[in-house]
PDB file of C-alpha atoms in Angstrom:
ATOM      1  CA  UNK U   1     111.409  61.513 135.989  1.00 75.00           C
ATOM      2  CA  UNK U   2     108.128  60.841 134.884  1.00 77.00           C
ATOM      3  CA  UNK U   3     106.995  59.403 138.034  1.00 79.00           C
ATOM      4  CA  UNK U   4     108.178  62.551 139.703  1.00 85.00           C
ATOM      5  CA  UNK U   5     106.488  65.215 137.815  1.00 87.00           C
ATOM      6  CA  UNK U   6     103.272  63.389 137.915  1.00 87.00           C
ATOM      7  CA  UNK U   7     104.413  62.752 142.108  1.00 86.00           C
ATOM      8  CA  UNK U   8     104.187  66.852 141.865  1.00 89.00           C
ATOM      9  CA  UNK U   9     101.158  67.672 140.172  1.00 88.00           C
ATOM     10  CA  UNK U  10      99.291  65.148 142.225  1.00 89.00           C
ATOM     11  CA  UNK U  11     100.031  66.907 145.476  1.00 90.00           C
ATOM     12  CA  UNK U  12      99.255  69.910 143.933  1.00 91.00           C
ATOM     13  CA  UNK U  13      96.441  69.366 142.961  1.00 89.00           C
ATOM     14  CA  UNK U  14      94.840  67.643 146.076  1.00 91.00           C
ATOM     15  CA  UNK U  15      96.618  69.958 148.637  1.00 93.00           C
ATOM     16  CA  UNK U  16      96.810  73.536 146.869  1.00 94.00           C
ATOM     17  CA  UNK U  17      93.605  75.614 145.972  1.00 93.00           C
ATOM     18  CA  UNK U  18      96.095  77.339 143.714  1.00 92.00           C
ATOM     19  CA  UNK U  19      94.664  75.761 140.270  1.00 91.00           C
ATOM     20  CA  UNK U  20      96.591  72.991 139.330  1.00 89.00           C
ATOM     21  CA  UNK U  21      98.336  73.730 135.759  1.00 87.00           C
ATOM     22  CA  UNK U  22      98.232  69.691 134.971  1.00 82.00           C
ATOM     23  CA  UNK U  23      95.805  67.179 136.885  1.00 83.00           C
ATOM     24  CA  UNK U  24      97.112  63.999 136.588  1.00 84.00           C
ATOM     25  CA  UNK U  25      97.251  60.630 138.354  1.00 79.00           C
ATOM     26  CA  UNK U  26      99.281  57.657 138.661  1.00 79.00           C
ATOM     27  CA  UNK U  27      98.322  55.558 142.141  1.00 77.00           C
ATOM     28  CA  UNK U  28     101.996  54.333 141.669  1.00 79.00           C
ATOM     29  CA  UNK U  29     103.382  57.664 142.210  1.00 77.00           C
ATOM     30  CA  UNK U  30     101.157  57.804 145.365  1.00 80.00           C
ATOM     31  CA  UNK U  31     104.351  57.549 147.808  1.00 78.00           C
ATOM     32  CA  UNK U  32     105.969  60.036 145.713  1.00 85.00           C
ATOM     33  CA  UNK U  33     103.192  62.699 146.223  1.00 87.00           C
ATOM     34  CA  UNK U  34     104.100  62.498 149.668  1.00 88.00           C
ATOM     35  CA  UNK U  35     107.802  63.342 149.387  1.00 89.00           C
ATOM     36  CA  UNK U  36     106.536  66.103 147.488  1.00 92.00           C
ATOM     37  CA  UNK U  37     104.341  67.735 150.297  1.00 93.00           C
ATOM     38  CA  UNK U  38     107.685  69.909 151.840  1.00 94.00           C
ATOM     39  CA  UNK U  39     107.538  71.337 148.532  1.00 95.00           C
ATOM     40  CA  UNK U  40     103.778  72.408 148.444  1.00 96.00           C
ATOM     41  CA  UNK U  41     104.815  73.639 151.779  1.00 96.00           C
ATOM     42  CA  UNK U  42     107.244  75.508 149.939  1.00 96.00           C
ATOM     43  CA  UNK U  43     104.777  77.733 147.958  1.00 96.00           C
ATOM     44  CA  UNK U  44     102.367  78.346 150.665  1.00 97.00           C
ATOM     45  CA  UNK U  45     105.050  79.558 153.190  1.00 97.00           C
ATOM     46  CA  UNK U  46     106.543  81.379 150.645  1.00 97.00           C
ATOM     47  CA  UNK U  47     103.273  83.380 149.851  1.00 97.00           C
ATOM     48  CA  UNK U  48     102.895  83.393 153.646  1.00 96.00           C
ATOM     49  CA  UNK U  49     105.952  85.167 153.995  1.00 96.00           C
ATOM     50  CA  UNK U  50     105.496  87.385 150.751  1.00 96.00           C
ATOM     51  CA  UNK U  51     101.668  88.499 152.575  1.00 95.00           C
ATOM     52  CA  UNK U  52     103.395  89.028 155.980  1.00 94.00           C
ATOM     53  CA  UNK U  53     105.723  91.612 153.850  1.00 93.00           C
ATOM     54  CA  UNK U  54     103.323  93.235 152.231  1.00 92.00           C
ATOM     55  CA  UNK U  55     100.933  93.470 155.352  1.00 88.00           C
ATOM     56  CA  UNK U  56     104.108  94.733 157.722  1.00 84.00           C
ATOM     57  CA  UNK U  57     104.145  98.089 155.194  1.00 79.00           C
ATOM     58  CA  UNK U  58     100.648  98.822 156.593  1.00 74.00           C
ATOM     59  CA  UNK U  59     101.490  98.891 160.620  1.00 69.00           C
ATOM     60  CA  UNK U  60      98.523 100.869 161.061  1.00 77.00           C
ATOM     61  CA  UNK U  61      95.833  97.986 160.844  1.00 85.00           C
ATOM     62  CA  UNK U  62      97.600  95.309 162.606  1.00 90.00           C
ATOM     63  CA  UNK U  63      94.947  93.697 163.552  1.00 92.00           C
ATOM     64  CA  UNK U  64      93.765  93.196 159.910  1.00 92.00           C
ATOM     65  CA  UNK U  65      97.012  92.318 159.236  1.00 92.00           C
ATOM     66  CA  UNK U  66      97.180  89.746 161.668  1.00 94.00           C
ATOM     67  CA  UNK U  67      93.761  88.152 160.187  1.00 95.00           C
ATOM     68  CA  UNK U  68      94.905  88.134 156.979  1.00 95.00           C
ATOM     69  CA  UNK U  69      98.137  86.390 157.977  1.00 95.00           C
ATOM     70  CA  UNK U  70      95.996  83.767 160.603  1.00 96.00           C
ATOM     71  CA  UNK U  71      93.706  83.114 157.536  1.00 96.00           C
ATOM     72  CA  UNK U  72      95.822  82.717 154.873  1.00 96.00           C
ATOM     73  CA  UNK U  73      97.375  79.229 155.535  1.00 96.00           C
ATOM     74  CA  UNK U  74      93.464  77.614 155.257  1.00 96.00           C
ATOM     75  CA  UNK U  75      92.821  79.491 152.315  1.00 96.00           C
ATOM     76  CA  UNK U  76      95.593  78.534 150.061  1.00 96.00           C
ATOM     77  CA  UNK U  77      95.016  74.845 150.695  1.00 96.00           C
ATOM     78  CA  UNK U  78      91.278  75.144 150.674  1.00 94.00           C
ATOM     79  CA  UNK U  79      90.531  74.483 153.947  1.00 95.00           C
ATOM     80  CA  UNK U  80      91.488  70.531 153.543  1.00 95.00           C
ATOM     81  CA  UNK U  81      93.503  70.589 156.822  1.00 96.00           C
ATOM     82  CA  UNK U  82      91.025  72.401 158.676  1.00 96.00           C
ATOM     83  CA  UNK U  83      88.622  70.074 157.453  1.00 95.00           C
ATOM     84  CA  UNK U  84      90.690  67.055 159.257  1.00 95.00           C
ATOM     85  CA  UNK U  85      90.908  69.054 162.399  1.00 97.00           C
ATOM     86  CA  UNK U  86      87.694  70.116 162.673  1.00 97.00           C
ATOM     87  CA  UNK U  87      86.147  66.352 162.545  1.00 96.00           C
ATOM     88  CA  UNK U  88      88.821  64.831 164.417  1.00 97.00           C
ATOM     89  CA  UNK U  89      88.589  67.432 167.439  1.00 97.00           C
ATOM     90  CA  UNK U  90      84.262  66.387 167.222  1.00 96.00           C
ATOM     91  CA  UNK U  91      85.399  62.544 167.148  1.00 96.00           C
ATOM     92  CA  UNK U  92      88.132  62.936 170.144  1.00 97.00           C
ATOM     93  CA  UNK U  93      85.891  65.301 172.220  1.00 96.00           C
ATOM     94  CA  UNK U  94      83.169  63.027 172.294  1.00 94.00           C
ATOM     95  CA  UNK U  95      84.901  60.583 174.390  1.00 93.00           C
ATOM     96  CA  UNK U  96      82.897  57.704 173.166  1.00 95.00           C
ATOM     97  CA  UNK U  97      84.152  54.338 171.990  1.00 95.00           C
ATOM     98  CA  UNK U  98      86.581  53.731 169.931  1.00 95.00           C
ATOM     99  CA  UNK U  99      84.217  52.449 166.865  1.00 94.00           C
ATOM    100  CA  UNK U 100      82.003  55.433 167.280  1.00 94.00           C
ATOM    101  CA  UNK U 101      85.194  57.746 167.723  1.00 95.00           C
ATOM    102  CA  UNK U 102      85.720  56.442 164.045  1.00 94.00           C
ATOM    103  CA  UNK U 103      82.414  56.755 162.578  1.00 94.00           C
ATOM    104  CA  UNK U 104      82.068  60.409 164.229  1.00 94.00           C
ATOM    105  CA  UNK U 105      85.516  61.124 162.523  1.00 93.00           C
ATOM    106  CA  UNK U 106      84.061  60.323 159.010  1.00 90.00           C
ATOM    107  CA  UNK U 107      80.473  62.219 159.854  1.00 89.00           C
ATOM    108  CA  UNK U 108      80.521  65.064 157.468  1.00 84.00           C
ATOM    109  CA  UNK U 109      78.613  66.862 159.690  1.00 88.00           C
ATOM    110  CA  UNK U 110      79.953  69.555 161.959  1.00 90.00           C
ATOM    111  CA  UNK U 111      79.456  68.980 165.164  1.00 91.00           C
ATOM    112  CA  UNK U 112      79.591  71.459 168.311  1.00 94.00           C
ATOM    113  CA  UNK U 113      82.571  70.576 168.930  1.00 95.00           C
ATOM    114  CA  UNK U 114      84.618  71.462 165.903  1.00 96.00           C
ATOM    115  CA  UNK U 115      82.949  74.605 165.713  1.00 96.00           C
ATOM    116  CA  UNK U 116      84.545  75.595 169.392  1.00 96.00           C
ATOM    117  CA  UNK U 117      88.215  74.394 168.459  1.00 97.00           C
ATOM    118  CA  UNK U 118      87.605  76.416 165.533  1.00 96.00           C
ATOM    119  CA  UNK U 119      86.887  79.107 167.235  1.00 97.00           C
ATOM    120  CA  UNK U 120      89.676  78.774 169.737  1.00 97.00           C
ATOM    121  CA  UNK U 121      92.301  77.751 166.885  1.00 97.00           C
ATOM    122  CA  UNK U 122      90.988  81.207 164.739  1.00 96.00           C
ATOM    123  CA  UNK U 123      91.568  83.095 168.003  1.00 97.00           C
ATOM    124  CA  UNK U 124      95.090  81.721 169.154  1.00 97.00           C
ATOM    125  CA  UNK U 125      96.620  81.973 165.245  1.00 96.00           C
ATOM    126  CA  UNK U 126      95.186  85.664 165.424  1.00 96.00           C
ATOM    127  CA  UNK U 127      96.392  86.934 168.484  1.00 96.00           C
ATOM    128  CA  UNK U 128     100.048  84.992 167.723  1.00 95.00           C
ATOM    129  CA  UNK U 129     100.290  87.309 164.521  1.00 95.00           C
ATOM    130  CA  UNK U 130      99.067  90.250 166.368  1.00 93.00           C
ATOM    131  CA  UNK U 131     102.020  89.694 168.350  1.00 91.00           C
ATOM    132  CA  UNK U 132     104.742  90.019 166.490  1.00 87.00           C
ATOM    133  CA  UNK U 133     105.897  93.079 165.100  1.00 81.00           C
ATOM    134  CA  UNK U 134     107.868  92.227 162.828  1.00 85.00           C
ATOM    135  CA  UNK U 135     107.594  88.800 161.418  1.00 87.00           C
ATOM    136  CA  UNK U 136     110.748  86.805 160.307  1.00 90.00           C
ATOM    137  CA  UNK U 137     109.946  85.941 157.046  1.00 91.00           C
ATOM    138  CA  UNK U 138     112.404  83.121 156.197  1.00 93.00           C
ATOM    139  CA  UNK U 139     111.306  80.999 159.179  1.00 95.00           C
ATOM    140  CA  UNK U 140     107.600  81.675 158.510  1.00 95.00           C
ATOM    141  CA  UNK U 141     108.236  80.240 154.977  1.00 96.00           C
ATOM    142  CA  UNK U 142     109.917  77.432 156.514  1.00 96.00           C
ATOM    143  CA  UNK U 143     106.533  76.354 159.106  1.00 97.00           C
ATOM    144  CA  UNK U 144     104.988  74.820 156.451  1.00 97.00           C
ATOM    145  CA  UNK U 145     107.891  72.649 154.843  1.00 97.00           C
ATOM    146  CA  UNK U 146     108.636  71.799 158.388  1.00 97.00           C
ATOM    147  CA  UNK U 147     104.918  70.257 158.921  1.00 97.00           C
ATOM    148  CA  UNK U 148     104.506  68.917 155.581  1.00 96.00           C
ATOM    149  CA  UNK U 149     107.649  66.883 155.801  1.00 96.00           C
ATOM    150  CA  UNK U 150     106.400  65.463 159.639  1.00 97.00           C
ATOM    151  CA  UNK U 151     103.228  64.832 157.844  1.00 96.00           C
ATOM    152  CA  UNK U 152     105.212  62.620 155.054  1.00 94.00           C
ATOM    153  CA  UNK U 153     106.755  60.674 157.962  1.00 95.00           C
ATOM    154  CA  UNK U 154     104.471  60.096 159.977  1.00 95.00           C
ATOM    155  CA  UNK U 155     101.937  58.693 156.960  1.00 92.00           C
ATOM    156  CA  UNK U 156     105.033  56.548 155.286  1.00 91.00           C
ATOM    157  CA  UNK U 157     105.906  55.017 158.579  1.00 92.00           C
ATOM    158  CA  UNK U 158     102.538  55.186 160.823  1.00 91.00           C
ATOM    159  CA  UNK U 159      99.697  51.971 160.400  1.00 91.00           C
ATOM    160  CA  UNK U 160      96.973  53.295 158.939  1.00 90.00           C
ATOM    161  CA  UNK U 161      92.989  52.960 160.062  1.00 88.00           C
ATOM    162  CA  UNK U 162      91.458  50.575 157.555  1.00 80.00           C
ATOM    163  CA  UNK U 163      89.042  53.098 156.428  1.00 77.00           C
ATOM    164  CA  UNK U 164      92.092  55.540 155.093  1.00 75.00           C
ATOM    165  CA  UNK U 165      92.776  56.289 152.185  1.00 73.00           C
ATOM    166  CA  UNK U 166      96.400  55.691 152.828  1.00 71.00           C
ATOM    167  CA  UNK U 167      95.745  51.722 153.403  1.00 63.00           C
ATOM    168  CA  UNK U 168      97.081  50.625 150.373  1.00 65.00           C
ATOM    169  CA  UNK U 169     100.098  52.752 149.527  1.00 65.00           C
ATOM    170  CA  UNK U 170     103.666  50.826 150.075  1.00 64.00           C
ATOM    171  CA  UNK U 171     105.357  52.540 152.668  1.00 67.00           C
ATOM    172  CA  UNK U 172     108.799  52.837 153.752  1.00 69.00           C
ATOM    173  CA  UNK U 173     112.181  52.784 151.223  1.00 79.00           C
ATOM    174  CA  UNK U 174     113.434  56.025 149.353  1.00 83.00           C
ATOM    175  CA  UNK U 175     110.186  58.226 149.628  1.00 85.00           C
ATOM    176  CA  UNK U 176     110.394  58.232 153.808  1.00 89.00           C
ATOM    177  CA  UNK U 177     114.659  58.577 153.478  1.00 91.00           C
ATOM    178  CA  UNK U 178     114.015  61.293 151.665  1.00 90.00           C
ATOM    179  CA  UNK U 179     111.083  62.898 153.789  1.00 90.00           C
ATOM    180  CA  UNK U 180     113.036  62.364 156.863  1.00 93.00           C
ATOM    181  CA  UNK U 181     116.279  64.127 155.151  1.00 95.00           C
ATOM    182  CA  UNK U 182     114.457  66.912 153.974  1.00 93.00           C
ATOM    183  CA  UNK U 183     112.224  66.846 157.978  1.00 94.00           C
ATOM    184  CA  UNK U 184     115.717  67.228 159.625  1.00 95.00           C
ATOM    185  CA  UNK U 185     117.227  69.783 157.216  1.00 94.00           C
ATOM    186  CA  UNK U 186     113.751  72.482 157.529  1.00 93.00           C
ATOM    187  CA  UNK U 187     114.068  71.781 161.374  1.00 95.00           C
ATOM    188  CA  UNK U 188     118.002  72.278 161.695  1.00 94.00           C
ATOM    189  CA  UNK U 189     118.871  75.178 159.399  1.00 92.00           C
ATOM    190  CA  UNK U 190     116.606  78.073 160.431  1.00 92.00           C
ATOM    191  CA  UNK U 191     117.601  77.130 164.143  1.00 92.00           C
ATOM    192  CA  UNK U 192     121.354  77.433 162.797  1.00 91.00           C
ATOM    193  CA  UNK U 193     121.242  79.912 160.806  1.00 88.00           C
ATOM    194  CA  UNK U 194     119.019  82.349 161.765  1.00 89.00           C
ATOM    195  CA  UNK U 195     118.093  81.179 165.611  1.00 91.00           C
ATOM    196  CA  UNK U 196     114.783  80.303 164.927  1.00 94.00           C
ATOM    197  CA  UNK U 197     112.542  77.306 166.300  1.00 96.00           C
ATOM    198  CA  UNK U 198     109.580  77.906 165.036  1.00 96.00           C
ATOM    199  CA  UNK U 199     110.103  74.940 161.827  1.00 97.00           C
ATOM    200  CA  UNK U 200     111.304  72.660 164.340  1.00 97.00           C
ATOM    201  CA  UNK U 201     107.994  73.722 167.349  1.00 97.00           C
ATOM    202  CA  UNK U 202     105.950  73.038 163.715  1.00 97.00           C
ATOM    203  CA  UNK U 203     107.012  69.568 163.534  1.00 97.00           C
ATOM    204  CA  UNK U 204     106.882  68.748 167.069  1.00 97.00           C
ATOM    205  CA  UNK U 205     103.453  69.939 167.460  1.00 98.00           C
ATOM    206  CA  UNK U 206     102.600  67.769 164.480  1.00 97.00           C
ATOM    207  CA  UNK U 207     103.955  64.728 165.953  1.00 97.00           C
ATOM    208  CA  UNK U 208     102.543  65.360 168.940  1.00 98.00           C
ATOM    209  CA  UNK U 209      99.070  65.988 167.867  1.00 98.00           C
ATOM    210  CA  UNK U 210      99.242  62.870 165.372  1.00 97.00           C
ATOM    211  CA  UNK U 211     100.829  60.537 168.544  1.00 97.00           C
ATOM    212  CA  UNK U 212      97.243  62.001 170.109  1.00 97.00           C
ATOM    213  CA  UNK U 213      95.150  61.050 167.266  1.00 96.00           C
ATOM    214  CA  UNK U 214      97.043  57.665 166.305  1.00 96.00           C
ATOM    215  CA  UNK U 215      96.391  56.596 169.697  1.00 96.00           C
ATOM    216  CA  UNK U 216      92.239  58.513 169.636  1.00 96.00           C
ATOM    217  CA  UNK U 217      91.660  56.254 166.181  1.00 95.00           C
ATOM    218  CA  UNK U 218      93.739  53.481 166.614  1.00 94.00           C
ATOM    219  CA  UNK U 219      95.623  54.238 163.236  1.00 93.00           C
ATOM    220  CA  UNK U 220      96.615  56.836 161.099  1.00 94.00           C
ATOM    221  CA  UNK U 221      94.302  59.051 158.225  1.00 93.00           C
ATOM    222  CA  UNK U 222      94.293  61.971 156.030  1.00 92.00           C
ATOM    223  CA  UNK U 223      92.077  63.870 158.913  1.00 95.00           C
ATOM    224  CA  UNK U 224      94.639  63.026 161.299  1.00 96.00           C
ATOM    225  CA  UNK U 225      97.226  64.449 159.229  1.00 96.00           C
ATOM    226  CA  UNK U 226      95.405  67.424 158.831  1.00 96.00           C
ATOM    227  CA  UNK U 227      94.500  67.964 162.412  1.00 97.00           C
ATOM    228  CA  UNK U 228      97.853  67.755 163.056  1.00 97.00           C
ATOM    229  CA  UNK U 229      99.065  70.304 160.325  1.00 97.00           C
ATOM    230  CA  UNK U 230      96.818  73.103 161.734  1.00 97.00           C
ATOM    231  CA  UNK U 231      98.254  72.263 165.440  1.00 98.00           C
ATOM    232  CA  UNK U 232     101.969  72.392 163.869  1.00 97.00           C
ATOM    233  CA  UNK U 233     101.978  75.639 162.407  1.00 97.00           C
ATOM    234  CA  UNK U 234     100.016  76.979 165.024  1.00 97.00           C
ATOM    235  CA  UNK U 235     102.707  76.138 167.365  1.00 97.00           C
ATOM    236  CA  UNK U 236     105.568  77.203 164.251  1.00 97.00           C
ATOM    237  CA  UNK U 237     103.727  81.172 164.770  1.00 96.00           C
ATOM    238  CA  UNK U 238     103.573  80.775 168.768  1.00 96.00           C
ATOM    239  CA  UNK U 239     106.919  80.485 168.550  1.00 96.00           C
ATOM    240  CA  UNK U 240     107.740  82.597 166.112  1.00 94.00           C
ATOM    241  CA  UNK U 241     105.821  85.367 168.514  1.00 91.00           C
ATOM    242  CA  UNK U 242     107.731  85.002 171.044  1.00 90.00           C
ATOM    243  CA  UNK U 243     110.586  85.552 169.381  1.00 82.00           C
ATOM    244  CA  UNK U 244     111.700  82.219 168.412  1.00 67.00           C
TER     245      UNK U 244
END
């Protein structure tokens, strides 16, 4: 039990900029942490849904609205995904080699590049909320458990890049059973229940941007992940625009 609280906090407190009641650390529970990343998903789609409430009872600024919803995703986890898109989109765009595809990719410098997907990726999440009229809140809250639960497959089961942070954590056994369960129960039950797609588009456009970015880097990373977070859930409110 232990293991599992300190599992929690830890991906609290590196994916949340919601401060982090206990920051603790156990590399052991590494794996853990991972498992745990639906339920940080949890929390920000929940306050997701909670703002796209709040903002629907002032129809007459929609456009506001629909900034404050495109927006709000970054801001609760600090901009740590956008960070990982934003380098890898410089690194892939480049079309250079792949050894300085992987230097570019850890270049904390922001390069021409990222600031255009940016751009584009602020403009497409803005005009998907402006949109919809009315979101569905349950499935919005779901986007992000969808992601984060691709994201703890794909990083249990995917070879990392030797650079990564991720190149010493055991991978495989419970912690990816579990992340797959919990992957095929956010994609199934707002399609069943409510006829929605958009946690299921979210984890498809996840894999699919990761497949892109495995194959770009020649192994998997935290950036990676990231870039392909911001791609998921900006497929999850496509979808969820156009009614699904």
């Amino acid at each position: 039990m232990k293991t599992q609280i300190t599992a929690f906090f830890m991906a609290w407190g590196m994916f949340l900029s919601i401060p982090c009641p206990a920051k603790i650390w156990d590399e052991k529970a590494r794996p853990w942490q991972l498992v745990y990343l639906p339920l940080i998903g949890l929390l920000v789609g929940g306050i997701w849904a909670l703002a796209a409430y709040l903002t629907g009872l002032f129809g007459k600024l929609p456009a506001v609205c629909a900034a404050i919803l495109a927006a709000l995703p970054f801001l609760l986890t600090g901009f740590i995904h956008l960070d990982g898109f934003m380098d890898c989109c410089d690194a892939i765009l480049s079309r250079r080699d792949l050894a300085t595809r992987q230097k570019i990719l850890k270049d904390s410098h922001c390069g021409a590049f990222a600031v255009i997907c940016m751009v584009l990726l602020a403009m497409a999440q803005w005009s998907a909320f402006l949109s919809v009229e009315n979101v569905p809140l349950l499935p919005l809250a779901l986007v992000p458990v969808a992601s984060r639960a691709a994201a703890a497959v794909a990083v249990l089961t995917l070879r990392p890049m030797s650079t990564s942070q991720y190149s010493a954590m055991v991978r495989g056994g419970a912690p990816l059973y579990v992340a797959a369960a919990v992957l095929a129960a956010a994609c199934a039950l707002p399609a069943v229940l409510w006829g929605s797609f958009a946690p299921l588009a979210a984890a498809v456009g996840y894999g699919l941007a990761v497949w892109h970015g495995f194959r770009q880097f020649d192994g998997m990373s935290g950036d990676i992940s990231g870039f392909g977070l911001v791609v998921g859930e900006l497929c999850g409110a496509v979808v969820l625009a156009i009614g699904g």
